mmCIF file of C-alpha atoms in Angstrom:
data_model
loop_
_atom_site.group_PDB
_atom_site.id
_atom_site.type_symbol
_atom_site.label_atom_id
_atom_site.label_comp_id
_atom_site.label_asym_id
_atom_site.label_seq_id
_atom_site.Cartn_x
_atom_site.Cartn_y
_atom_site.Cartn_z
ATOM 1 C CA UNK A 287 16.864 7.699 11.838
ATOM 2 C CA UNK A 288 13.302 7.761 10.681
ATOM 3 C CA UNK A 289 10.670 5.313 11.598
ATOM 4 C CA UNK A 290 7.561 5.762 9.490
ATOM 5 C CA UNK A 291 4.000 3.905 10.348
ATOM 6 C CA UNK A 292 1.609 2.455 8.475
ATOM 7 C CA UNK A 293 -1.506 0.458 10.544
ATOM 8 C CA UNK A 294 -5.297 -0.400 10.191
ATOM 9 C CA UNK A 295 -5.070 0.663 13.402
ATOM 10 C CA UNK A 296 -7.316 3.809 13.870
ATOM 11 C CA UNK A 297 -6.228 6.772 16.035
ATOM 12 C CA UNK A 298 -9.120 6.408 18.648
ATOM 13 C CA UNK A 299 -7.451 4.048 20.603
ATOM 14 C CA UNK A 300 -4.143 3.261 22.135
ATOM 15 C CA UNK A 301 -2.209 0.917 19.377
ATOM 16 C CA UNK A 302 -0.116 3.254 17.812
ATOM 17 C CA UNK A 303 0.757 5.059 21.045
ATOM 18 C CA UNK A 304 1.974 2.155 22.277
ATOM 19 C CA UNK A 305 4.315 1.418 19.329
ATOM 20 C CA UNK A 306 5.509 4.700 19.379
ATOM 21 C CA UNK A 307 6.379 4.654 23.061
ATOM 22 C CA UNK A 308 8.227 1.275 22.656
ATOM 23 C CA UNK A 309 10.042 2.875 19.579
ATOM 24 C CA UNK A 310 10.978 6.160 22.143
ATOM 25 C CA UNK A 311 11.866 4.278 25.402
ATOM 26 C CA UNK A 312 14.293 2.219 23.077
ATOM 27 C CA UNK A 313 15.645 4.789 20.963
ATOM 28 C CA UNK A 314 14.994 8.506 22.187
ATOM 29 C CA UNK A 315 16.125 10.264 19.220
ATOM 30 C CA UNK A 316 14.152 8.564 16.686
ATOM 31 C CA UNK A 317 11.773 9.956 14.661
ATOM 32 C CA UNK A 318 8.829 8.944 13.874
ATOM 33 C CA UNK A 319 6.473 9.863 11.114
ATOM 34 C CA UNK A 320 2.464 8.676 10.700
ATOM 35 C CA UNK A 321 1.791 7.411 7.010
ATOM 36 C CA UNK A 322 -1.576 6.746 7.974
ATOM 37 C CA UNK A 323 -2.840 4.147 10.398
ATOM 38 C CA UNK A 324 -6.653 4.267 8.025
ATOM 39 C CA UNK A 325 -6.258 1.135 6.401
ATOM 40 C CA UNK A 326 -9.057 -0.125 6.369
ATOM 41 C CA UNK A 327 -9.261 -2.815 8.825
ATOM 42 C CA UNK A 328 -7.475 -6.164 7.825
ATOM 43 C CA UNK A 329 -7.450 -5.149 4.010
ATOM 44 C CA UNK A 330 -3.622 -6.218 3.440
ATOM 45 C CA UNK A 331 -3.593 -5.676 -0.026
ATOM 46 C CA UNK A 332 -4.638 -1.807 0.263
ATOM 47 C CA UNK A 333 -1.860 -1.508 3.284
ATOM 48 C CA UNK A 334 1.029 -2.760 0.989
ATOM 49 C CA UNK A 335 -0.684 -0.974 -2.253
ATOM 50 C CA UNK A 336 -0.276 2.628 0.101
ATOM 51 C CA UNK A 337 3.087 1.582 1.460
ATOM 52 C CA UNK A 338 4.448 1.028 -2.229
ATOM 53 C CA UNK A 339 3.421 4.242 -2.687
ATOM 54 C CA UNK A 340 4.628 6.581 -0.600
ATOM 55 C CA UNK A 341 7.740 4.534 0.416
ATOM 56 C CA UNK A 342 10.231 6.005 -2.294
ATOM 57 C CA UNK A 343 9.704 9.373 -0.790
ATOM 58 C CA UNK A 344 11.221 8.926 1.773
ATOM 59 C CA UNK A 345 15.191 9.267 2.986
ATOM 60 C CA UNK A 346 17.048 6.350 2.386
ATOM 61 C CA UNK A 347 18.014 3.674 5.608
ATOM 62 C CA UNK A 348 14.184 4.418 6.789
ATOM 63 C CA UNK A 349 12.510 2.414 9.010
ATOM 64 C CA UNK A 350 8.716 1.015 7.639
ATOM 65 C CA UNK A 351 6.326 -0.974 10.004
ATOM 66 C CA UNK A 352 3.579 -2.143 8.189
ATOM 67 C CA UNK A 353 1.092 -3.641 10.682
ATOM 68 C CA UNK A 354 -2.397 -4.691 9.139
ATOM 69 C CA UNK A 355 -2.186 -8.037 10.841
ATOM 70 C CA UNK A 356 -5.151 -10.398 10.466
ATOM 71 C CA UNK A 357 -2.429 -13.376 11.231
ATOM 72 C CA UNK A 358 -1.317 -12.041 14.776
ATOM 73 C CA UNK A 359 -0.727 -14.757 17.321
ATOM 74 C CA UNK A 360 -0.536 -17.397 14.667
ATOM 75 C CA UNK A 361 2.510 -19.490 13.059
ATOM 76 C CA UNK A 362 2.742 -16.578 10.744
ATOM 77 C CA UNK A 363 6.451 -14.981 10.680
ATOM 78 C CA UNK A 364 7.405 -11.484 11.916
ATOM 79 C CA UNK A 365 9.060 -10.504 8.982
ATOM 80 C CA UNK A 366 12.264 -7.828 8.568
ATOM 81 C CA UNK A 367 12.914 -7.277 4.671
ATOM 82 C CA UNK A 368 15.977 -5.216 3.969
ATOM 83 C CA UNK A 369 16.112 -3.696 0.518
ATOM 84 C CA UNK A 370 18.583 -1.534 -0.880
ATOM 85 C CA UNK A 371 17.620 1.942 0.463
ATOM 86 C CA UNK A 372 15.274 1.002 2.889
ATOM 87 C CA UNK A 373 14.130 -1.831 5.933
ATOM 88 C CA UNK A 374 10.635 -2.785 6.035
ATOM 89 C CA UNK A 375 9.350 -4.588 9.417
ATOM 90 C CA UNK A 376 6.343 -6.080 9.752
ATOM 91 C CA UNK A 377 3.440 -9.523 9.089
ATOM 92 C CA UNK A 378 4.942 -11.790 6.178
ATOM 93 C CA UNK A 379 1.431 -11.709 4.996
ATOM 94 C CA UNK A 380 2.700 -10.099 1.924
ATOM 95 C CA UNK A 381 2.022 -6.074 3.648
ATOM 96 C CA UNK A 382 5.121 -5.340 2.457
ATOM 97 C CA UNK A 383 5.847 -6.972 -0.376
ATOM 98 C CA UNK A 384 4.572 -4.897 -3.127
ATOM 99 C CA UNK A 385 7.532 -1.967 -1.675
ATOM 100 C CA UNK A 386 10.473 -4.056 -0.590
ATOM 101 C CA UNK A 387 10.276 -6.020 -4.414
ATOM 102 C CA UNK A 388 10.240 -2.742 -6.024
ATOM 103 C CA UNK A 389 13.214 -1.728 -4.538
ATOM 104 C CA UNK A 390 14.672 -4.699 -4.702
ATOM 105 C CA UNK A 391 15.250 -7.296 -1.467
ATOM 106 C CA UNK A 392 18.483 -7.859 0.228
ATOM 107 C CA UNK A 393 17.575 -9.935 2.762
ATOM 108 C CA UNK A 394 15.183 -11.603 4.627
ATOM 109 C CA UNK A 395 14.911 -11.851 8.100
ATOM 110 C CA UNK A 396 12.601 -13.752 10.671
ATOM 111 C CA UNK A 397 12.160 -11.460 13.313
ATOM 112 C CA UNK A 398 13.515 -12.664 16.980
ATOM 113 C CA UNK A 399 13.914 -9.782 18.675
ATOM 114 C CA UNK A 400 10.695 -8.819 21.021
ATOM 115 C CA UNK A 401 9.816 -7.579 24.349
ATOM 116 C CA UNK A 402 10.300 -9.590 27.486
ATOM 117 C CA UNK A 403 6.755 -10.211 27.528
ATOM 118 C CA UNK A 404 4.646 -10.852 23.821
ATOM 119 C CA UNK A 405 0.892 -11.103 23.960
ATOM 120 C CA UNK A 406 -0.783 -13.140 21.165
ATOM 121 C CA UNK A 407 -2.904 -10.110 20.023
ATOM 122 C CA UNK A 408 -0.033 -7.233 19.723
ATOM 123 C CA UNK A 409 2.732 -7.749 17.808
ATOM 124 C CA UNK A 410 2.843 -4.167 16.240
ATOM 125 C CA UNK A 411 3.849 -3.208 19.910
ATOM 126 C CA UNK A 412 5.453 -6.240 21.405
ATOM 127 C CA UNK A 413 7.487 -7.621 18.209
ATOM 128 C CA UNK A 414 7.778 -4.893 15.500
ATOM 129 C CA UNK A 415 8.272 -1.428 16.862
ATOM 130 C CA UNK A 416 11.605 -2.860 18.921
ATOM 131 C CA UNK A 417 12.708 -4.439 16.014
ATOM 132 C CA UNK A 418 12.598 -0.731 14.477
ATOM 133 C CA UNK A 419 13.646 0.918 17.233
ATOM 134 C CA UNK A 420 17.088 -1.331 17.480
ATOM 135 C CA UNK A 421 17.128 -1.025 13.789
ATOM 136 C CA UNK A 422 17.368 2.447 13.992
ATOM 137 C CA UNK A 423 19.825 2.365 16.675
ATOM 138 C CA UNK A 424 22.132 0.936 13.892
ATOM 139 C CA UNK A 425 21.973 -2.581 15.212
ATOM 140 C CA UNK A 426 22.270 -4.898 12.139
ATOM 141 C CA UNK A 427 19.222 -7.028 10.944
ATOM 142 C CA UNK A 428 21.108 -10.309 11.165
ATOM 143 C CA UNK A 429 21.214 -9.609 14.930
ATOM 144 C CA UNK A 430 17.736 -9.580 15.235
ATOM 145 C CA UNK A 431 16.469 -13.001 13.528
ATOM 146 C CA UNK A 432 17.447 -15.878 11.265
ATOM 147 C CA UNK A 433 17.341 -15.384 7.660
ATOM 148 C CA UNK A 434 14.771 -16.576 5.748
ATOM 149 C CA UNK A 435 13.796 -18.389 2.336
ATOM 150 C CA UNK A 436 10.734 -17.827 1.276
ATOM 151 C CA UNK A 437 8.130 -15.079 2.324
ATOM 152 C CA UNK A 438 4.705 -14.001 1.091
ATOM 153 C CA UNK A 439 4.742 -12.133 -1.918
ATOM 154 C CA UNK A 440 1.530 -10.363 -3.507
ATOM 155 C CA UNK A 441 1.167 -9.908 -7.148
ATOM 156 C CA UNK A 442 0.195 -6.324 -8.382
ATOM 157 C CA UNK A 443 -2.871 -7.131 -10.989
ATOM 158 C CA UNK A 444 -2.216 -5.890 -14.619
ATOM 159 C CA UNK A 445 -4.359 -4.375 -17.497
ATOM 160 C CA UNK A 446 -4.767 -6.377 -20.217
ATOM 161 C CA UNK A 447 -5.707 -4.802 -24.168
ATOM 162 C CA UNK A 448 -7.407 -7.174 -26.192
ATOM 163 C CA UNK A 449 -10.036 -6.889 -28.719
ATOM 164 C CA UNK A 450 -9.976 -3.290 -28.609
ATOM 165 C CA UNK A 451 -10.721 -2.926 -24.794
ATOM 166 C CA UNK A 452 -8.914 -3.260 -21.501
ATOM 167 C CA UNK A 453 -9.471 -5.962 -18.984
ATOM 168 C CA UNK A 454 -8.312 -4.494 -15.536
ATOM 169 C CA UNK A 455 -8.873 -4.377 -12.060
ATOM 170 C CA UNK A 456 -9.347 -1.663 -9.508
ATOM 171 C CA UNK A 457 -6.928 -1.762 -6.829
ATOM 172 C CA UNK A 458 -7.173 1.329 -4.458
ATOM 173 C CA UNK A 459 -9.663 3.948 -3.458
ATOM 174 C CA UNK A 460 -8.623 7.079 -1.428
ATOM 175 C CA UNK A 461 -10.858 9.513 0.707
ATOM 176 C CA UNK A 462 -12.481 11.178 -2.003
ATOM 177 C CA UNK A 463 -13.725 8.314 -3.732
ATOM 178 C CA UNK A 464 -11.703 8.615 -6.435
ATOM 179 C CA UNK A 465 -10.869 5.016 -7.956
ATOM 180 C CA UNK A 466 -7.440 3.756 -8.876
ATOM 181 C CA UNK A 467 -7.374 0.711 -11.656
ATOM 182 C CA UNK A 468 -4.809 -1.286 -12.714
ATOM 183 C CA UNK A 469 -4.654 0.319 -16.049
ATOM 184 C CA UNK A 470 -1.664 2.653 -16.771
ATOM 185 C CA UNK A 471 -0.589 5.639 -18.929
ATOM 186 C CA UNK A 472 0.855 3.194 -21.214
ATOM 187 C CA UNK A 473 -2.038 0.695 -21.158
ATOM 188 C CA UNK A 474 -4.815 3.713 -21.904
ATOM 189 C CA UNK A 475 -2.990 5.000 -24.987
ATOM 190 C CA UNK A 476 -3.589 1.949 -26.870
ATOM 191 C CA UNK A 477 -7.139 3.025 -26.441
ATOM 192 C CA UNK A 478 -8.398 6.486 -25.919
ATOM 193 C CA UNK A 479 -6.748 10.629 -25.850
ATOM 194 C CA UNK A 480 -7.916 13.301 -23.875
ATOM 195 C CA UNK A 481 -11.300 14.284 -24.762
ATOM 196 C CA UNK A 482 -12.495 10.441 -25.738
ATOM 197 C CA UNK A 483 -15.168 9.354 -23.473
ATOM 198 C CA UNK A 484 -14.416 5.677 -21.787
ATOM 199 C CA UNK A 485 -17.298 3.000 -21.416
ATOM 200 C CA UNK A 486 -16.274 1.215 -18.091
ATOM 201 C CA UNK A 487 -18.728 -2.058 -17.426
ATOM 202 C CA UNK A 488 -18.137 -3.775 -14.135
ATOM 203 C CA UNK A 489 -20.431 -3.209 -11.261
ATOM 204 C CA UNK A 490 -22.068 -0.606 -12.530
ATOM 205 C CA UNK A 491 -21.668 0.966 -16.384
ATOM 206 C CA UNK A 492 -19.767 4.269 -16.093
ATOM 207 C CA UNK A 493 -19.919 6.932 -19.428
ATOM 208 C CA UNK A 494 -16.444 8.787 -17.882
ATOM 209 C CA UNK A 495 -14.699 11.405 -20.033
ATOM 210 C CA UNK A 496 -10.638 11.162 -20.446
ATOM 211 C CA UNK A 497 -9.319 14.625 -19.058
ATOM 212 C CA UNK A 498 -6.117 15.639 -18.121
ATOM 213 C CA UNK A 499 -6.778 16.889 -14.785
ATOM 214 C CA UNK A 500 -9.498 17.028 -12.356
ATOM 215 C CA UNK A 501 -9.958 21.065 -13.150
ATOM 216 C CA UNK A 502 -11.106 19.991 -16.167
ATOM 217 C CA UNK A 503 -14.224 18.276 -15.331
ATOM 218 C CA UNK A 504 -17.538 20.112 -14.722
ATOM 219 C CA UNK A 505 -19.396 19.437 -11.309
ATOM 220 C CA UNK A 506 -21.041 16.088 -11.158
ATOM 221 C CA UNK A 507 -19.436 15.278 -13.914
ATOM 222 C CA UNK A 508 -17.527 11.337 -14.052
ATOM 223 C CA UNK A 509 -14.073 11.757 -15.766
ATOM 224 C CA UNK A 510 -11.088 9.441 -16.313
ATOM 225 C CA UNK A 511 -7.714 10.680 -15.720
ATOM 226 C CA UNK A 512 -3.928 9.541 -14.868
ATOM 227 C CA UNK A 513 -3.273 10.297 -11.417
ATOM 228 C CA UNK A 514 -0.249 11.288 -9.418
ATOM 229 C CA UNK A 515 0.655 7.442 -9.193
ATOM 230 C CA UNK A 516 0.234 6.783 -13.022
ATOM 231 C CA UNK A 517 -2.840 4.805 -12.713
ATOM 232 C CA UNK A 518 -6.216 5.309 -14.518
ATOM 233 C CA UNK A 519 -8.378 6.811 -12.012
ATOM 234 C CA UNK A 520 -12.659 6.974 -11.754
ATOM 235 C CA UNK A 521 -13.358 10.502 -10.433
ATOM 236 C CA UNK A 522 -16.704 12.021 -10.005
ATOM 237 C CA UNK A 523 -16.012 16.159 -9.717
ATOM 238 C CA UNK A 524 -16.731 17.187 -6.271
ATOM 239 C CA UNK A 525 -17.978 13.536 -5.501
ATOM 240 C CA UNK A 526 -17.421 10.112 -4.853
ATOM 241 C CA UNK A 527 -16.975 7.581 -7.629
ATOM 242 C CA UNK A 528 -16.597 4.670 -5.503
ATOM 243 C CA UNK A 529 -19.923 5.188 -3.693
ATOM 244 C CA UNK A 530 -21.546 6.515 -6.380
ATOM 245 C CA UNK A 531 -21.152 3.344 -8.490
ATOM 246 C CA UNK A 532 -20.559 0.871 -6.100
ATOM 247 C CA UNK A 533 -16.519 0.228 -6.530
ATOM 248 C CA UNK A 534 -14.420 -1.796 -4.465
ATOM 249 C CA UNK A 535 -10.618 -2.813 -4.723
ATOM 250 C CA UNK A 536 -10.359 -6.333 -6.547
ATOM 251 C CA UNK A 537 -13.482 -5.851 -8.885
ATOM 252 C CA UNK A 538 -12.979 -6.914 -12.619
ATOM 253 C CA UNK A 539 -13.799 -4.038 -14.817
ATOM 254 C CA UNK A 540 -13.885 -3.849 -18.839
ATOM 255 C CA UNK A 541 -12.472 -0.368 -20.213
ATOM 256 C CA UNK A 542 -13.331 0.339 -23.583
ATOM 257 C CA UNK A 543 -14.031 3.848 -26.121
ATOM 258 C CA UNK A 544 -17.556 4.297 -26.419
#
């Protein structure tokens, strides 16, 4: 069964060893797999935005544990969603929400389940990696907590065309700077084709050309492209975007044809 990671928590320290030693001493055979543990730290909404992407590529009955935490030690729930391909384990601080609602919840689970001993400050080790780890040793989720109601939910933010422009957000940006928005494939072609150049006015006011690809931009140059996710994307060619102009997830942004 595989058990796959996803944590603000750096790898200089000793977090995610820890988990994964929990997850090993429970259940030998598991595997584990890093998605990344680079969240930035306590930025929930980037930690569910990457698990909601990467999740579907995985085998179904996997294991997620989601642990950007900002809540730990308080009357906020250890959450176990099970969807139907997949379990995700983690904060109900709405982490993984954006995954388990796209492929649609089962059940809901408040997580019981824990070490003999739980400090206030670790639940990644002490609550959530033995819930995986019995998870994965086919124990069933209604073993390890009560059901539950209602749990936090985030709301993906949505492009909206109106007066001939797009009102969007940005929502994600990766190592190279690049710059996802909320905008999609569908959104932009109410707008603009490849070759148009896009006005974007929200921090800063960006001149970026709509290309196909990032091959087709010169260097230096600011393009506009759908990426691998089908998001409108800010790229600078062989730079970064986000620094460059001062981008953040959450900004409001105004896309329009210059």
């Amino acid at each position: 069964m595989v058990i796959a990671l996803l944590t603000d928590f750096g790898t200089k320290d000793y977090f995610v060893a820890a988990m994964k030693g929990v997850i090993l001493s429970i259940n030998p055979n598991a595997v584990v797999v890093d998605i990344t543990h680079e969240v930035p730290p306590q930025d929930v909404w980037t930690g569910a935005f990457v698990l909601k992407s990467v999740y579907k590529w995985f085998p179904r009955g996997t294991i997620f544990v989601a642990v950007v935490d900002p809540g730990v030690g308080t009357e906020r729930a250890p959450l176990l969603l099970q969807t139907r391909n997949y379990f995700f384990v983690g904060p109900d601080n709405g982490v993984l929400s954006l995954a388990a609602q796209e492929d649609g919840v089962v059940a809901a689970y408040r997580i019981e389940a824990r070490l003999p001993r739980v400090s206030r400050t670790f639940h990644g080790r002490d609550v959530f990696a033995p819930a995986a780890a019995y998870l994965s040793l086919g124990i069933s989720p209604s073993m390890l907590g009560a059901p539950m109601g209602q749990w936090k939910r985030l709301e993906a933010p949505r492009a909206e065309y109106r007066e001939g422009a797009l009102y969007a957000h940005t929502i994600y940006v990766d190592r190279f700077g690049n710059v996802y928005t909320s905008a999609t494939e569908e959104d932009v072609r109410q707008l603009a084709s490849p070759g148009d150049v896009l006005c974007v006015e929200g921090p800063a006011t960006i001149r970026a050309r709509y290309v196909e690809a990032y091959g087709y931009a010169s260097p230096g140059e600011t393009v506009a492209l759908i990426n691998s996710e089908g998001y409108l994307e800010l790229a600078i060619s062989m730079g970064n975007a986000a620094a460059t102009y001062g981008l953040k997830p959450g900004q409001a942004i105004k896309i329009r044809r210059c």
